[in-house]
Amino acid sequence: MSRQKIQDAEFDDWLQLDEEDANWVAQQTAQGLPLILPWKRQAIRLGTCFQSQRLEDPWLKDNPFILSDFYMIPKVLHCDYGSASSFHSISTSRKTETSKHLALGFGVGVGLPFLCSASAKGTYDEELKENNDSDKSSIRASLRCGVVELERNPRLCHEALVMLKYGDGYKAFTEKYGDYFVWGYRLGGDTGLMISSSAFEKKKVEQYGIELTVEVLLVEVSHKWTKDFHTFSAGKKMRLLGYDTLSDTNWNVTMEASGDIEKLSKQAEEVILRSQSLLERSIMILEDEGMFNGEHLTHAQCELLTSRGIAVELILLPMSSLRDVARWTTERDITPKEGPGTKPHRALPKNLPERARGKQATATPTDRLRCGSSRSKFPDSPPYFTMSFGGQTPTIIVLKEGTDTSQGKGQIISNINACLAVQATLKSTLGPYGGDLLMVDENGRQTITNDGATVMKLLDIVHPAARILVDIARSQDAEVGDGTTSVVVLAGSILKEMKDHVEQGISSQIIIKGLRQASAKAVNKIKEIAINTSAADKRETLSKLAATAMTSKLIKRNTDFFTKMAVDAVLALDQEDLNEKLIGVKKIPGGSLTESLFINGVAFKKTFSYAGFEQQPKSFVNPKIVCLNVELELKAEKDNAEVRVEQVSEYQAIVDAEWQIIYKKLESIYKTGAKVVLSKLPIGDLATQFFADRDVFCAGRVTGEDMERVVQATGAVIQSTCSDILPEHLGTCGKFEERQIGGERFNFFEDCAEAKTCTLVLRGGAEQFIAEVERSLHDAIMIVKRAILNRNIVGGGGACEMELSYYLGRYANEIRSKQQAIIKSFAKALEVIPRQLCDNAGFDATDILNKLRVEHHNGNTWAGVDFQNEGVANMMDNFVWEPALVKINAIQAATEASCLILGVDETIRNEESAKPQAPGQLPPGAAQRALRGRGRGMPRR
């Protein structure tokens, strides 16, 4: 937004006060008490000025800040759960009795920011205000779960700065700009309930009771209404008014006064149940919108929060504190206006470093303005010491000019925030109901996938700390093949939990020690509870593990089909080596998924062929196969050559000799009895026609990967010469055939008796779809491979993580050192897996996690998320199995990545050396010479 547009903006319709309210505001501010104002808009703009002495409209258009600079300053969310309240009041036409049971709030003191309460949803206020029933009972629970504040103090404009710094300008300053400005605001939710009845005629007295319980911030408060009520005359009504800001829900139930009181009680309980999870629901709304503790928020995000029903409280900062701001806010061009009482401007010392000069106006420490701080005044020390060196002797660092250095707690938190941003991108792909991501690179190539390793590889991550998550995803993929998304999500959750400890000032080394201790305990617990399947049916166990790996993939609808394919592929390999690279995958667009083929041998696309290829036979039974690394082509047709002869007959002799050489090679190959000839190098038209005349199939330019798999399948040995080829050098297969698949022709080597390789031919619609099928099969193949090497399995569906969380929570209670809090936070971080599984499936995560905690407390080790019935089930009984090695590797990798990130408290980046060097100017003629062909050209004559 431009500066002019900001200055011309209309603020009149933001908050409107009538004369009575304005007088009350003036009285409150005179006493230094918090303000409670009516809220009329679902938007807040920081920096808005407030004049408590104005009766009609206290919100001023004039602003002491440089507005264009003000709105560029980041807004930061700090979750501190600083306020909760619950009260019960009974109102009649004659008196009102209020009993406040719980109140936790911010302190209000001289010079500190104070709160101006408001709500983003005001409809229920009007309904409650308009309720004129003679008998009313109400209960309300409210919570404020975070503070949105400026990261640093904005700069003052020239006119405001002069007013504050010179003469008696503060009075003129407050008259122009007001007493307070909006420095931040708090977020949270509210629930409320009112039961009321209209006037009645006394006929018969009945006694009844309604008991409701509110729990806020783990403090439980009960309200019990037991009253003598009268049977109402016909036509009289009883009403229930309720509201829940988080879900934007209002209840307005009217019933006959003589009706069933239990119905009213159930409606009331429904309202109160909302308040039980007020804290958790508020945090979930923030996280759903991608807003985490310590993150920068845009104005659009703030408006989005209010639209989600988040209640809002303004934090007003007294303008008096800006007098201290002015003492170290320095601008070189300040010249006070002429007039009585002005003092000469104090210039900056000439020996002040440029770094100190450049940063004074914007480097305000955030914690000195934070709500609840015990420091109400800014230091009186000179500006260049206050802002640049904190009152200490500056440290001299010998670094190249342009080097960017960041260090301390802020650097650790910045690294954690970068990792959380990566986690937020990836976590929506977790589980059987996770979504897919459409990735588009700089060349416009599209990739649709939910494979964690692929997403991390394609993300253009430049933050050095966040790139550590890329490395652990790759290592997880290389080591076990699956769990790449889980390891990144788990690492992000661990860092998120540890962030609070870092902000509280706990040493990162203590945190790292606690994390490694918790990780070791978790790994030992997995080994303890894992089930060994050595005695079980091998193929059935592998099929169940592969099916679990495919439930989160694009091919989950064809799980049975591809599960068999993955298991057959791994069992076809050498069981001592299990080299998955010998499983060839060929992708052919077109057809359906179920037209995909498993070849117990080798298949590769037909290579480039010369004239005469059409006459060669395309099918053999039990053929002999020779594999060559020899070029069968006339040299004169390929290379430039220079031959000096005296007579024409000598030239003919050279040509004849060349033909004799190639014919000798071809005859040697034919005499071996081979019916299929393959070569890594070209087979020319002469050789092609030679073999066609003798009913032999040949193919040149076979890739090294395909040739290696042919050798493994047929038992052949690659020959680098055409002489002395013995029978034991030849391979064989049950059937060779060239056939059409889709729009391509493929060569098939099937029924290989000594096959230690296989080929998967994948069919499908789009190329992106087939590529994702290949990635899904790769994960399943790697899981089967690891399951053969290690037969221990655990339950999936979040069961293993919940058991570890329960175990570590109990273990932490036995520790008396500082690591207790770290291990408890680690245990809580493990719950991110079942929680994210529920969120991605659209389930009520809070309800299901509560059930899981109860199940694991009762000893049900394998209780996990049941996706079929939206509940809890035994994962072992439902055959949701995973190799124990996947969980062990994921926990170890996530822990080590977290320790690595937490251990880095300084980053040094040399921007100058990071820039690519501009190439020097080429000498004249160099470009032309560079564009000539490779190697030496023919000499000039």
XYZ file of N, CA and C in Angstrom, residues 522-638:
351
model
N 13.168 -44.412 23.153
C 12.125 -44.745 22.180
C 12.560 -45.904 21.287
N 13.812 -45.883 20.830
C 14.311 -46.963 19.976
C 14.312 -48.291 20.730
N 14.765 -48.272 21.998
C 14.760 -49.499 22.801
C 13.344 -50.018 23.017
N 12.397 -49.103 23.174
C 11.005 -49.514 23.368
C 10.461 -50.161 22.101
N 10.806 -49.621 20.928
C 10.353 -50.222 19.670
C 10.881 -51.651 19.547
N 12.165 -51.831 19.861
C 12.733 -53.177 19.783
C 12.063 -54.121 20.763
N 11.613 -53.569 21.881
C 10.966 -54.400 22.905
C 9.573 -54.850 22.477
N 8.795 -53.952 21.872
C 7.404 -54.276 21.542
C 7.246 -54.855 20.146
N 8.313 -54.785 19.300
C 8.208 -55.282 17.923
C 7.921 -56.780 17.921
N 7.174 -57.211 16.929
C 6.787 -58.622 16.794
C 7.614 -59.249 15.680
N 8.252 -60.388 15.989
C 9.056 -61.098 14.993
C 8.168 -62.027 14.188
N 8.288 -61.948 12.857
C 7.415 -62.730 11.978
C 8.161 -63.852 11.267
N 9.293 -64.299 11.815
C 10.082 -65.333 11.148
C 9.302 -66.624 10.985
N 8.447 -66.937 11.985
C 7.700 -68.195 11.934
C 6.466 -68.098 11.045
N 6.078 -66.920 10.646
C 4.860 -66.739 9.860
C 5.127 -66.998 8.385
N 4.049 -67.082 7.605
C 4.163 -67.265 6.172
C 4.874 -66.059 5.568
N 6.001 -66.299 4.875
C 6.842 -65.211 4.400
C 6.121 -64.333 3.402
N 5.509 -64.939 2.382
C 4.848 -64.150 1.344
C 3.680 -63.359 1.918
N 2.904 -63.956 2.810
C 1.753 -63.244 3.375
C 2.196 -62.043 4.186
N 3.254 -62.226 4.982
C 3.759 -61.098 5.784
C 4.258 -59.968 4.894
N 5.016 -60.316 3.863
C 5.535 -59.285 2.955
C 4.402 -58.569 2.237
N 3.342 -59.298 1.898
C 2.204 -58.677 1.208
C 1.511 -57.674 2.114
N 1.356 -58.006 3.387
C 0.701 -57.081 4.321
C 1.526 -55.810 4.497
N 2.846 -55.959 4.584
C 3.722 -54.789 4.738
C 3.696 -53.916 3.489
N 3.716 -54.537 2.323
C 3.673 -53.763 1.079
C 2.336 -53.060 0.933
N 1.248 -53.728 1.348
C -0.077 -53.111 1.258
C -0.177 -51.883 2.144
N 0.418 -51.926 3.334
C 0.408 -50.759 4.224
C 1.150 -49.588 3.594
N 2.280 -49.879 2.942
C 3.062 -48.811 2.298
C 2.302 -48.167 1.155
N 1.399 -48.938 0.513
C 0.681 -48.409 -0.656
C -0.607 -47.688 -0.295
N -1.047 -47.781 0.961
C -2.333 -47.158 1.321
C -2.302 -45.645 1.182
N -1.122 -45.061 1.275
C -1.023 -43.597 1.154
C -0.655 -43.159 -0.256
N -0.626 -44.087 -1.199
C -0.168 -43.772 -2.540
C -1.339 -43.645 -3.510
N -0.987 -43.216 -4.702
C -1.982 -42.996 -5.742
C -2.624 -44.295 -6.207
N -1.939 -45.423 -5.990
C -2.414 -46.715 -6.502
C -3.106 -47.522 -5.413
N -3.597 -46.864 -4.348
C -4.182 -47.627 -3.245
C -5.454 -48.372 -3.664
N -6.129 -47.929 -4.713
C -7.323 -48.651 -5.182
C -6.954 -49.989 -5.824
N -5.717 -50.133 -6.282
C -5.256 -51.384 -6.884
C -4.169 -52.015 -6.015
N -4.371 -51.927 -4.706
C -3.344 -52.400 -3.780
C -3.015 -53.871 -3.980
N -4.025 -54.732 -4.088
C -3.784 -56.171 -4.226
C -2.960 -56.479 -5.477
N -3.280 -55.815 -6.584
C -2.587 -56.058 -7.844
C -1.107 -55.707 -7.736
N -0.813 -54.503 -7.207
C 0.573 -54.052 -7.162
C 1.333 -54.650 -5.983
N 0.622 -55.067 -4.941
C 1.296 -55.737 -3.830
C 1.941 -57.035 -4.310
N 1.195 -57.818 -5.064
C 1.738 -59.069 -5.611
C 2.921 -58.785 -6.521
N 2.818 -57.721 -7.319
C 3.902 -57.367 -8.236
C 5.167 -56.995 -7.463
N 5.017 -56.202 -6.387
C 6.180 -55.773 -5.602
C 6.835 -56.958 -4.898
N 6.032 -57.844 -4.314
C 6.593 -59.009 -3.620
C 7.281 -59.934 -4.608
N 6.654 -60.212 -5.762
C 7.273 -61.064 -6.782
C 8.593 -60.478 -7.266
N 8.639 -59.158 -7.402
C 9.854 -58.507 -7.890
C 11.008 -58.701 -6.914
N 10.766 -58.534 -5.647
C 11.845 -58.676 -4.658
C 12.256 -60.135 -4.516
N 11.288 -61.045 -4.514
C 11.622 -62.466 -4.381
C 12.347 -62.993 -5.606
N 12.259 -62.303 -6.751
C 12.974 -62.732 -7.954
C 14.452 -62.389 -7.905
N 14.855 -61.513 -6.977
C 16.257 -61.119 -6.870
C 17.069 -62.174 -6.130
N 18.390 -62.005 -6.190
C 19.286 -62.833 -5.391
C 19.023 -62.514 -3.920
N 18.558 -63.494 -3.146
C 18.127 -63.236 -1.776
C 19.283 -62.892 -0.845
N 20.500 -63.145 -1.263
C 21.642 -62.762 -0.443
C 22.081 -61.331 -0.723
N 21.808 -60.870 -1.932
C 22.229 -59.528 -2.320
C 21.074 -58.529 -2.246
N 19.919 -58.902 -2.798
C 18.718 -58.056 -2.823
C 19.026 -56.669 -3.383
N 19.642 -56.645 -4.558
C 19.970 -55.382 -5.215
C 18.745 -54.887 -5.984
N 18.042 -53.912 -5.419
C 16.804 -53.444 -6.046
C 17.053 -52.754 -7.388
N 18.289 -52.397 -7.682
C 18.591 -51.753 -8.959
C 18.456 -52.728 -10.133
N 18.415 -54.042 -9.829
C 18.248 -55.023 -10.890
C 16.778 -55.224 -11.249
N 15.897 -54.477 -10.597
C 14.482 -54.492 -10.970
C 14.268 -53.366 -11.983
N 14.085 -53.741 -13.234
C 13.881 -52.731 -14.275
C 12.441 -52.255 -14.306
N 12.256 -50.982 -14.526
C 10.923 -50.395 -14.621
C 10.811 -49.690 -15.959
N 9.838 -50.100 -16.769
C 9.593 -49.486 -18.070
C 8.201 -48.874 -18.061
N 8.113 -47.616 -18.457
C 6.845 -46.876 -18.419
C 6.337 -46.676 -19.842
N 5.098 -47.151 -20.070
C 4.499 -47.041 -21.402
C 3.149 -46.346 -21.250
N 3.008 -45.102 -21.712
C 1.720 -44.406 -21.599
C 0.630 -45.133 -22.371
N -0.577 -45.084 -21.820
C -1.721 -45.715 -22.461
C -2.176 -46.930 -21.683
N -3.418 -47.319 -21.896
C -3.945 -48.483 -21.208
C -4.322 -48.160 -19.778
N -4.697 -49.197 -19.036
C -5.093 -49.029 -17.642
C -4.004 -49.562 -16.728
N -4.134 -49.264 -15.434
C -3.137 -49.715 -14.471
C -3.015 -51.231 -14.449
N -4.166 -51.913 -14.575
C -4.158 -53.370 -14.469
C -3.546 -54.054 -15.688
N -3.187 -53.297 -16.705
C -2.483 -53.858 -17.856
C -0.975 -53.871 -17.640
N -0.545 -53.411 -16.462
C 0.880 -53.463 -16.140
C 1.321 -54.917 -16.033
N 2.611 -55.175 -16.339
C 3.122 -56.542 -16.428
C 4.300 -56.744 -15.498
N 4.387 -57.967 -14.966
C 5.587 -58.405 -14.264
C 6.302 -59.418 -15.149
N 7.537 -59.140 -15.542
C 8.314 -60.005 -16.421
C 9.410 -60.657 -15.584
N 9.376 -62.009 -15.501
C 10.422 -62.716 -14.767
C 11.634 -62.849 -15.684
N 12.224 -61.749 -15.952
C 13.348 -61.675 -16.880
C 13.615 -60.227 -17.208
N 13.862 -59.968 -18.523
C 14.240 -58.618 -18.932
C 13.359 -58.177 -20.092
N 13.001 -56.890 -20.074
C 12.311 -56.278 -21.209
C 12.883 -54.885 -21.404
N 13.186 -54.547 -22.646
C 13.635 -53.189 -22.927
C 13.120 -52.749 -24.285
N 13.061 -51.452 -24.452
C 12.527 -50.865 -25.673
C 13.433 -51.179 -26.857
N 12.821 -51.465 -28.025
C 13.571 -51.784 -29.241
C 14.545 -50.664 -29.574
N 15.777 -51.048 -29.844
C 16.804 -50.053 -30.116
C 16.756 -49.611 -31.575
N 17.579 -48.620 -31.880
C 17.660 -48.136 -33.257
C 18.195 -49.254 -34.160
N 17.571 -49.431 -35.314
C 17.966 -50.527 -36.205
C 18.153 -50.007 -37.626
N 18.983 -50.769 -38.432
C 19.282 -50.380 -39.806
C 18.427 -51.195 -40.770
N 18.636 -50.901 -42.037
C 17.902 -51.619 -43.090
C 18.213 -53.101 -43.013
N 17.211 -53.908 -43.227
C 17.359 -55.342 -43.137
C 16.836 -55.908 -41.846
N 16.549 -55.044 -40.893
C 16.055 -55.498 -39.600
C 14.684 -56.170 -39.729
N 13.884 -55.712 -40.725
C 12.541 -56.256 -40.865
C 12.561 -57.747 -41.206
N 13.623 -58.230 -41.876
C 13.690 -59.637 -42.272
C 14.147 -60.564 -41.147
N 14.588 -59.995 -40.036
C 15.059 -60.831 -38.937
C 13.876 -61.453 -38.195
N 14.025 -62.692 -37.700
C 12.948 -63.298 -36.888
C 12.811 -62.568 -35.562
N 11.583 -62.504 -35.019
C 11.309 -61.745 -33.805
C 10.906 -62.635 -32.638
N 11.020 -63.947 -32.780
C 10.623 -64.837 -31.696
C 11.459 -66.116 -31.755
N 11.958 -66.531 -30.551
C 12.737 -67.762 -30.443
C 12.337 -68.487 -29.162
N 12.503 -69.810 -29.185
C 12.308 -70.635 -27.990
C 13.661 -71.217 -27.605
N 14.037 -71.015 -26.346
C 15.334 -71.483 -25.819
C 16.505 -71.040 -26.695
N 16.591 -69.755 -27.039
C 17.702 -69.322 -27.894
C 18.985 -69.154 -27.088
N 20.128 -69.255 -27.818
C 21.398 -68.885 -27.228
C 21.620 -67.392 -27.462
N 22.177 -66.745 -26.442
C 22.292 -65.278 -26.474
C 23.749 -64.898 -26.252
N 24.282 -64.036 -27.109
C 25.627 -63.525 -26.949
C 25.549 -62.024 -26.685
N 26.303 -61.582 -25.694
C 26.319 -60.160 -25.300
C 27.709 -59.602 -25.586
N 27.773 -58.511 -26.349
C 29.039 -57.969 -26.821
C 29.225 -56.520 -26.373
N 30.478 -56.149 -26.349
C 30.844 -54.738 -26.209
C 31.744 -54.396 -27.388
N 31.250 -54.743 -28.586
C 32.027 -54.624 -29.829
C 31.202 -53.853 -30.851
N 31.863 -53.016 -31.625
C 31.197 -52.266 -32.681
C 31.253 -53.055 -33.971
N 30.101 -53.392 -34.530
C 30.028 -54.163 -35.780
C 29.617 -53.214 -36.903
N 30.551 -52.391 -37.351
C 30.258 -51.374 -38.357
C 31.537 -51.046 -39.099
N 31.417 -50.721 -40.397
C 32.576 -50.365 -41.200
C 33.178 -49.063 -40.705
N 34.491 -49.093 -40.447
C 35.138 -47.906 -39.910
C 35.124 -46.750 -40.895
N 35.308 -47.053 -42.178
C 35.385 -45.994 -43.191
C 34.083 -45.222 -43.273
N 33.009 -45.861 -42.881
C 31.712 -45.180 -42.951
C 31.478 -44.275 -41.743
N 32.350 -44.406 -40.780
C 32.119 -43.647 -39.547
C 33.144 -42.535 -39.332
